[in-house]
Coordinates of C-alpha atoms and ligand atoms in Angstrom, one line a residue:
X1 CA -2.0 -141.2 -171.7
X2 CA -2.6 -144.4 -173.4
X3 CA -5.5 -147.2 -172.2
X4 CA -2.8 -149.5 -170.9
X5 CA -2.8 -150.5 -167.7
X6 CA 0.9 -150.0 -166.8
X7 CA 2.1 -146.7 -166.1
X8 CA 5.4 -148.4 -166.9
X9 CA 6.5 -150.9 -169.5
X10 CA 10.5 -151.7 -169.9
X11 CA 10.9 -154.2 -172.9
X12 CA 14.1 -156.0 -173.9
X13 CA 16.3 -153.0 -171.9
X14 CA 19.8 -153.8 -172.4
X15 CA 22.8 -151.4 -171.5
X16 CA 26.2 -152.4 -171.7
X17 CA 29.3 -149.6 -170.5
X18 CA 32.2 -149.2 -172.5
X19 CA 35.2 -150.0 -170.1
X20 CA 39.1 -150.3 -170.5
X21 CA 38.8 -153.7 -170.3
X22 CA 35.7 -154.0 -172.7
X23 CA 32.3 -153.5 -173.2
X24 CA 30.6 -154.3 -169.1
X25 CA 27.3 -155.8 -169.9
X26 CA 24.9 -154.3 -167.3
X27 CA 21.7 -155.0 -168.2
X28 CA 20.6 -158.0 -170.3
X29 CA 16.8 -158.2 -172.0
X30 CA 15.3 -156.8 -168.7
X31 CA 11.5 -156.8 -169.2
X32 CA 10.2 -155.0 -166.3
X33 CA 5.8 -153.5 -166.3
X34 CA 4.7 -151.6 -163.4
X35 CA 1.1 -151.7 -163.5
X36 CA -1.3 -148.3 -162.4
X37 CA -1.1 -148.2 -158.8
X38 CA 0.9 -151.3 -158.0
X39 CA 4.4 -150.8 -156.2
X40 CA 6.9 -152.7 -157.5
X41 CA 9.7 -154.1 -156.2
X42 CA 13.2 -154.2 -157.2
X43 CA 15.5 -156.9 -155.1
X44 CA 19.1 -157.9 -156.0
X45 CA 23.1 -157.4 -154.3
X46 CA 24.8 -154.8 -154.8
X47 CA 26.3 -154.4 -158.6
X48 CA 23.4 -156.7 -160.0
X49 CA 22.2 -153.4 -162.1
X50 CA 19.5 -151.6 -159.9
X51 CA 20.4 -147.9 -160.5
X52 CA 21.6 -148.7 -163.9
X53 CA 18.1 -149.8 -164.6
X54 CA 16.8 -146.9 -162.9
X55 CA 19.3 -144.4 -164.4
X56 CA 18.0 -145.6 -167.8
X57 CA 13.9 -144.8 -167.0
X58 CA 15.3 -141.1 -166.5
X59 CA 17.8 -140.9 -169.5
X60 CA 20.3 -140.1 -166.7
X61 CA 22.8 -143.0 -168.1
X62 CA 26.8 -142.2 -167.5
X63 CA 28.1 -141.0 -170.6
X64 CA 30.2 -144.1 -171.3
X65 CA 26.7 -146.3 -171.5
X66 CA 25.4 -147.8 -174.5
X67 CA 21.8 -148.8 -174.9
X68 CA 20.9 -151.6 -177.7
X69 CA 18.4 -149.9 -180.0
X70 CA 16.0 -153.1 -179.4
X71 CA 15.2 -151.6 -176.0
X72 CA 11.8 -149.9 -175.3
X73 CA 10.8 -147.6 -172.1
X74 CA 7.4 -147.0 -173.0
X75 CA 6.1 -144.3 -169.7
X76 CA 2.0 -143.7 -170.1
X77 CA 2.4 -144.7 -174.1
X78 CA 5.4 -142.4 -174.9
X79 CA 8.7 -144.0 -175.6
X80 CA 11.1 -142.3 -173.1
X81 CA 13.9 -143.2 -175.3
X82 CA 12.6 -141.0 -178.6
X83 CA 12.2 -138.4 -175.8
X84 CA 13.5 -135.3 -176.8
X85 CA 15.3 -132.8 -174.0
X86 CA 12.0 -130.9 -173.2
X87 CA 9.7 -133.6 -172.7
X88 CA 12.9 -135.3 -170.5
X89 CA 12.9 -132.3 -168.1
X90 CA 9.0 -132.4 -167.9
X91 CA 9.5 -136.5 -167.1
X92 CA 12.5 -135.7 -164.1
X93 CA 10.6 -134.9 -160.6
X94 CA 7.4 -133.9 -162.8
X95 CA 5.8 -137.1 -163.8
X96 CA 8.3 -139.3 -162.1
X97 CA 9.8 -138.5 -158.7
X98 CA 12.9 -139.7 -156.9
X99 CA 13.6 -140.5 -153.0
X100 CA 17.1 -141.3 -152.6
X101 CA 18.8 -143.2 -150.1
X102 CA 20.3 -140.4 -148.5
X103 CA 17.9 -137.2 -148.5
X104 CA 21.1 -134.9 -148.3
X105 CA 21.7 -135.7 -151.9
X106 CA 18.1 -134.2 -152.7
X107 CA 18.0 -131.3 -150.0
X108 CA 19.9 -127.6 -150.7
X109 CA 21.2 -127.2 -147.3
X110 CA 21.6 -123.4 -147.1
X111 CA 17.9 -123.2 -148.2
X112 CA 14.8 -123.5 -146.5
X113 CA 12.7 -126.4 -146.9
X114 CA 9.4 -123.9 -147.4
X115 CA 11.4 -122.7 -150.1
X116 CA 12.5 -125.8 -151.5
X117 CA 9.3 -127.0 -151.5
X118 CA 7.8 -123.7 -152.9
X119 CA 10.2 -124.1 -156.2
X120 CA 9.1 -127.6 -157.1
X121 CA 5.7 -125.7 -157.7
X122 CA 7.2 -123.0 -160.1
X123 CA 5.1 -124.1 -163.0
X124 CA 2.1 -123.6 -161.2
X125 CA -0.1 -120.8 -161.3
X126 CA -0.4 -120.2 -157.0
X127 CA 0.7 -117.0 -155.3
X128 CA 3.6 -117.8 -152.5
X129 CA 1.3 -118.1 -150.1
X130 CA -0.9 -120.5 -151.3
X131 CA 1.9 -122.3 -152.3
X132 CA 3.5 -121.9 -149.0
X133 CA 0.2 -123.4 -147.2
X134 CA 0.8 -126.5 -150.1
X135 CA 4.4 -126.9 -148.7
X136 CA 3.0 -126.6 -145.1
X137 CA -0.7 -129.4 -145.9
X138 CA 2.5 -132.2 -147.3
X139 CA 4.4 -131.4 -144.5
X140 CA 2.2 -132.3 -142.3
X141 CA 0.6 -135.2 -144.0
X142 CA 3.9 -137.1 -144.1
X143 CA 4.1 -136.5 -140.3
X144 CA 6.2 -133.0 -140.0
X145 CA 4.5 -131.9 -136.4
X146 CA 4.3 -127.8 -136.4
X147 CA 4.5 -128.2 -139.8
X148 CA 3.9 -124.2 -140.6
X149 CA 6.7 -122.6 -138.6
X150 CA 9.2 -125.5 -139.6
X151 CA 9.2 -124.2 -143.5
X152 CA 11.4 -121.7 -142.4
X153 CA 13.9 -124.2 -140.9
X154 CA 16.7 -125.5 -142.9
X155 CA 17.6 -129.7 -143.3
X156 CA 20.3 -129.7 -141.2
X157 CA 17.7 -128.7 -138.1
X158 CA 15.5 -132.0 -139.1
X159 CA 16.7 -135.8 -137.9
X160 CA 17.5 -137.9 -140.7
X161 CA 13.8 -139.9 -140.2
X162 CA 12.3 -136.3 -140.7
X163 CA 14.4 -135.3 -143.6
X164 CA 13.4 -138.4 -145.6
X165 CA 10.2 -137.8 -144.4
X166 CA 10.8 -134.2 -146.5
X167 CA 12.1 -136.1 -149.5
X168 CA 9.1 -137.8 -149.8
X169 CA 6.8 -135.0 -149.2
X170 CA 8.6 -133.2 -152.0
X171 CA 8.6 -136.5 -154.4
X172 CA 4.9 -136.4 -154.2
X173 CA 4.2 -132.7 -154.5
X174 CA 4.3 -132.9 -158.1
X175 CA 1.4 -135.4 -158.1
X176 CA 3.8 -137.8 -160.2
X177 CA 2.5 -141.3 -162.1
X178 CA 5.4 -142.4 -160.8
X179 CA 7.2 -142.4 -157.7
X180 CA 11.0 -144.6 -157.8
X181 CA 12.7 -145.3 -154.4
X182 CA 16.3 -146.4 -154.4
X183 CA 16.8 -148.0 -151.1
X184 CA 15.1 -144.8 -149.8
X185 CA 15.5 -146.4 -145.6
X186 CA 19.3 -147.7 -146.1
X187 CA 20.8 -145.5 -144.2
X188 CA 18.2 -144.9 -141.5
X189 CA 17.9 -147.5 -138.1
X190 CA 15.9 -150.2 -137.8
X191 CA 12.9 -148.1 -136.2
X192 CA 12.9 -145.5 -138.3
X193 CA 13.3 -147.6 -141.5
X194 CA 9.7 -149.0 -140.3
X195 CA 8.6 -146.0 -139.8
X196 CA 8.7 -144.7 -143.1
X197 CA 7.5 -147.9 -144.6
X198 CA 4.7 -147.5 -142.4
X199 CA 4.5 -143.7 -143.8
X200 CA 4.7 -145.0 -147.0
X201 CA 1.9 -147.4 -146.8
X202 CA -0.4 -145.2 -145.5
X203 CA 0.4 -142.7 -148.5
X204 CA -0.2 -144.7 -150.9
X205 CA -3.7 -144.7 -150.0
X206 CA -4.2 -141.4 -149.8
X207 CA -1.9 -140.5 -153.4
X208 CA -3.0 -142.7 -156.8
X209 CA 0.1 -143.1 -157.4
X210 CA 2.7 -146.5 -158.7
X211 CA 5.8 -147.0 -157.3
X212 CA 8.8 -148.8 -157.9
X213 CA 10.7 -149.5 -155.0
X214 CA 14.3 -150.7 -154.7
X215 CA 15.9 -152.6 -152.0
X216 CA 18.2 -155.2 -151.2
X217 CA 15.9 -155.7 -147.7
X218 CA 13.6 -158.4 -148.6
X219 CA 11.0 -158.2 -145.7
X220 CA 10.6 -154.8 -146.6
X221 CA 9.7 -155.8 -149.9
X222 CA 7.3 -158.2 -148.7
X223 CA 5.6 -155.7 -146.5
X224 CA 5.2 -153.2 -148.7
X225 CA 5.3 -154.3 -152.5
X226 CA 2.7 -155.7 -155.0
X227 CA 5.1 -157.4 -157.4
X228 CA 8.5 -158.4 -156.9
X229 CA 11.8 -158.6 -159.6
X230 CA 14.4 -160.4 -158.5
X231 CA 17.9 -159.3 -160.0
X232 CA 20.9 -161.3 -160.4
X233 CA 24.4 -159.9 -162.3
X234 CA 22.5 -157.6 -164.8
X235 CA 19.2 -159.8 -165.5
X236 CA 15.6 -160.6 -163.9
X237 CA 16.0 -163.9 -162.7
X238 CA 12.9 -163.9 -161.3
X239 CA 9.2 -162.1 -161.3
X240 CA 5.6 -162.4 -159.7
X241 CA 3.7 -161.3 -156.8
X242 CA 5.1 -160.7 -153.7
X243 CA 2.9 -164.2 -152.2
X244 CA 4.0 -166.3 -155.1
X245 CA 7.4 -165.1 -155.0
X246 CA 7.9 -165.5 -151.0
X247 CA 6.0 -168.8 -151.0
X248 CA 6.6 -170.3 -154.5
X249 CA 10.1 -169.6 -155.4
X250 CA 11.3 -171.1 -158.4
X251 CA 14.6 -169.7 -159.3
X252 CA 17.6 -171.1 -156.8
X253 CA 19.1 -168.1 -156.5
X254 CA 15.6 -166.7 -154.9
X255 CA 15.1 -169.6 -152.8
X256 CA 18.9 -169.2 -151.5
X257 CA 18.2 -165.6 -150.6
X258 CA 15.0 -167.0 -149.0
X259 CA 16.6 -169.9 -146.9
X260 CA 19.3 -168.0 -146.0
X261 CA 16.6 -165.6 -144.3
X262 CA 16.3 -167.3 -140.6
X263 CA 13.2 -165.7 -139.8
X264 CA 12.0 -165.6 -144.3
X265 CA 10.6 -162.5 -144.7
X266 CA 8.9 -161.6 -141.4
X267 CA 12.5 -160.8 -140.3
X268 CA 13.8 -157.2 -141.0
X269 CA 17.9 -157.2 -141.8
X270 CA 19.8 -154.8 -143.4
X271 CA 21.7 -157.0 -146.3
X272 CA 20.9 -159.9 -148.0
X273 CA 22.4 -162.8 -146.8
X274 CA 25.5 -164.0 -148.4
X275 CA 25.3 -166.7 -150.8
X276 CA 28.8 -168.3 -151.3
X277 CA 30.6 -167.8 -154.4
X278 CA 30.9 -164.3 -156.2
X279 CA 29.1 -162.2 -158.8
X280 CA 30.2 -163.3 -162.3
X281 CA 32.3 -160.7 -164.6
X282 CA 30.1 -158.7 -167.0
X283 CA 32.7 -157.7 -169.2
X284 CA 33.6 -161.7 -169.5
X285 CA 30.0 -163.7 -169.3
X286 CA 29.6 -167.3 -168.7
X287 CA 28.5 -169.2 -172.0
X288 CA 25.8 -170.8 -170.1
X289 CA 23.2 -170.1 -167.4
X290 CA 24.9 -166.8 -165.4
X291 CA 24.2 -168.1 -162.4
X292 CA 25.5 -171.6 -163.1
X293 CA 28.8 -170.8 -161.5
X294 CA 26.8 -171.0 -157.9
X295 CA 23.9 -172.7 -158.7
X296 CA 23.6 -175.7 -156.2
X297 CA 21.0 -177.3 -159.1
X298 CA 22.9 -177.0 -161.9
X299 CA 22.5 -179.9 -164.5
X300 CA 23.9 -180.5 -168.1
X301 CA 21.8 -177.6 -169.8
X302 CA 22.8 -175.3 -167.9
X303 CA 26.4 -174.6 -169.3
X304 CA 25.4 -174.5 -172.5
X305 CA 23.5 -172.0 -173.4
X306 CA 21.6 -169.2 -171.3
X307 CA 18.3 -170.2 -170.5
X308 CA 15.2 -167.9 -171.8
X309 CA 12.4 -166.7 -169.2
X310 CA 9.6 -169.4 -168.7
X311 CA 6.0 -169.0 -166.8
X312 CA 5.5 -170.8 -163.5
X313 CA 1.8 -169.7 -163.7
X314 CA 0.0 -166.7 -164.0
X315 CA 2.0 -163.7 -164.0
X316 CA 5.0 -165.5 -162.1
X317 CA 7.8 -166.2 -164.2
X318 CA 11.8 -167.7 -163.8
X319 CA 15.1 -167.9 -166.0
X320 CA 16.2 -171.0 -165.0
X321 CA 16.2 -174.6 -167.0
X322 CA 14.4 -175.8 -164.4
X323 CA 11.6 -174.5 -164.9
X324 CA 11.4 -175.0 -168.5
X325 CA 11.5 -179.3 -166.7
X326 CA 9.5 -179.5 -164.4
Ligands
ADP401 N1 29.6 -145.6 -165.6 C1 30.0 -146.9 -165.4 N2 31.0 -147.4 -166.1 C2 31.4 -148.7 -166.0 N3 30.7 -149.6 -165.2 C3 29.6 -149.2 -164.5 C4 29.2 -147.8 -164.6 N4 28.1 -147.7 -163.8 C5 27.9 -148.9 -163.3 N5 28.8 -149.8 -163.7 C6 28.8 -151.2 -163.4 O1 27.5 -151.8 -163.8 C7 27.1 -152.8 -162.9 C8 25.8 -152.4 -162.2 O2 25.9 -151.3 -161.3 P1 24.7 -150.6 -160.6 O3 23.6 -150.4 -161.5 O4 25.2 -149.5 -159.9 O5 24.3 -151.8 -159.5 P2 23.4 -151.7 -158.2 O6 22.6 -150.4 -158.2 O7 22.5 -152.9 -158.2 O8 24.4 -151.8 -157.0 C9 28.3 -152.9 -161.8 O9 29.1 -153.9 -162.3 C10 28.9 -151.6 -161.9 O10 30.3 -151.7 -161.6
SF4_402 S1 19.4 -172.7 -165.3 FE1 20.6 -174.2 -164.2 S2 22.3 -173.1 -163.4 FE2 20.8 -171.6 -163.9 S3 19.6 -171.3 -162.1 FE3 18.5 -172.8 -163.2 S4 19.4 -174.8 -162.5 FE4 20.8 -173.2 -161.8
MG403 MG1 22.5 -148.9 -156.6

């Protein structure tokens, strides 16, 4: 483990997929640093490049993406991308877990969850008992009640509040540097979404552990993250903490997703709020700005050529012109 600070540092990430009509330009010179024990969050609509981003950490990429040999994923000072297949099957669910949006996708239904839980820990020197009483301690520390005689139920006997409750027991089992949540309460109500942000908050306190934590819900994002990224069609538009980003947006496409908000981020909704216009083709990029096409600020720079990523202060920085003029 190196001396840095950030258990994660992306640098100049760019993936592009080869398609029939062309090469789809995904990701763009995303810079991305999730500092030791920080949870970062991810915010953008749908299509703007969140799992791709998070597909690349893992090396988990679709076979028909490219990434540009500038890019760096540098996880506790090793380069994922020089990463040969051993040390990528100790990085998946070892150093860095996943929690899913649906926890079917993680859960073996015709096995027990005691037994699901006791195979994550085959690499560990404990007899099935002991490792039986781990399953049973994580269990009950993410709020599994009777947790010992449950281990011998099976998911489809848990709610799905309780199931993702399982996911994340089992994400943090492994003790990972890293945890990654993509949109881990989507498909769970409005109470039990809190619920497990609530779960996860208290967690966090008890496991030393970073997160990065995806979402298109910004007041979850406010509750619960450090740092926000905002995405926009396959770049970070914006970045900062979660007060400078809530109160100090710079970036119009943030403060549109902010005004559109009626209640700003104490309100919990389920989508962001729709911002007129459409997402621009990635196979076919504007010369200019790539928001420009539904930027209410736009101004004569802005078609011309893309604009780079300037500081607003501290660690708080925005692609837009703007910015570069004030
Ligand atoms: N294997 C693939 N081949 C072609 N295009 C893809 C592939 N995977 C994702 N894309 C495209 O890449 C863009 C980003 O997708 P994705 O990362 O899934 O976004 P998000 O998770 O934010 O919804 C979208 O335009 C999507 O259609
Ligand atoms: S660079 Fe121009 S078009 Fe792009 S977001 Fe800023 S003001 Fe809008
Ligand atoms: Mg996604």
């Amino acid at each position: 483990m190196s001396t840095s600070e950030n258990v994660l540092d992306v640098r100049d990430l760019s993936v592009s997929f080869n398609t029939a009509r062309g090469s789809l330009r995904a990701l763009r010179h995303i810079d991305l640093k999730v500092p030791q024990n920080k949870i970062v969050g991810i915010v953008g609509e749908s299509g703007c490049g969140k799992s791709t981003l998070i597909n690349s950490l893992l090396r988990l990429l679709a076979p028909n993406a490219v990434v540009d040999d500038n890019s760096e994923i540098i996880f506790e000072g090793e380069d994922v991308m020089e990463m040969g297949k051993s040390d990528l099957q100790g990085l998946r669910g070892q150093r860095i877990s996943m929690i899913f949006q649906d926890p079917m996708t993680a859960l073996n239904p015709v096995i027990s969850i005691g037994a699901q839980m006791s195979d994550i820990l085959y690499r560990q020197k404990l007899t099935k008992a002991q490792k039986r009483e781990r399953a049973a301690a994580m269990l009950a520390q993410v709020g599994i009640p009777d947790s010992v005689r449950r281990l011998d139920d099976y998911p489809h006997q848990f709610s799905g509040g309780m199931r993702q409750r399982i996911c994340i027991a089992m994400a943090l089992m492994m003790n990972p540097s890293l945890l990654i949540a993509d949109e881990p309460t989507t498909a769970l109500d409005v109470t039990l979404e809190a619920q497990i942000i609530h779960l996860m908050k208290e967690l966090r306190e008890d496991f030393e552990c970073s997160m990065l934590f995806v979402s298109h819900n910004l007041g979850l994002i406010a509750e619960l993250c450090d740092e926000v990224i905002v995405m926009y069609a396959g770049e970070v538009v914006e970045q900062g903490n979660v007060h400078d980003l809530f109160h100090r947006a710079q970036h119009p496409y943030t403060q549109m997703l902010l005004e559109c908000d009626p209640a700003r981020i104490s309100e919990t909704r389920k989508d962001l709020p729709t911002i007129s216009g459409s997402v621009p083709d990635l196979v076919d990029l504007p010369q200019g700005c790539i928001f420009s096409p539904r930027c209410p600020k736009r101004y004569e720079p802005c078609n011309e050529s893309p604009p780079g990523t300037f500081e607003v202060g501290g660690q708080h920085s925005a692609r837009c012109f703007k910015v570069r003029d004030a």
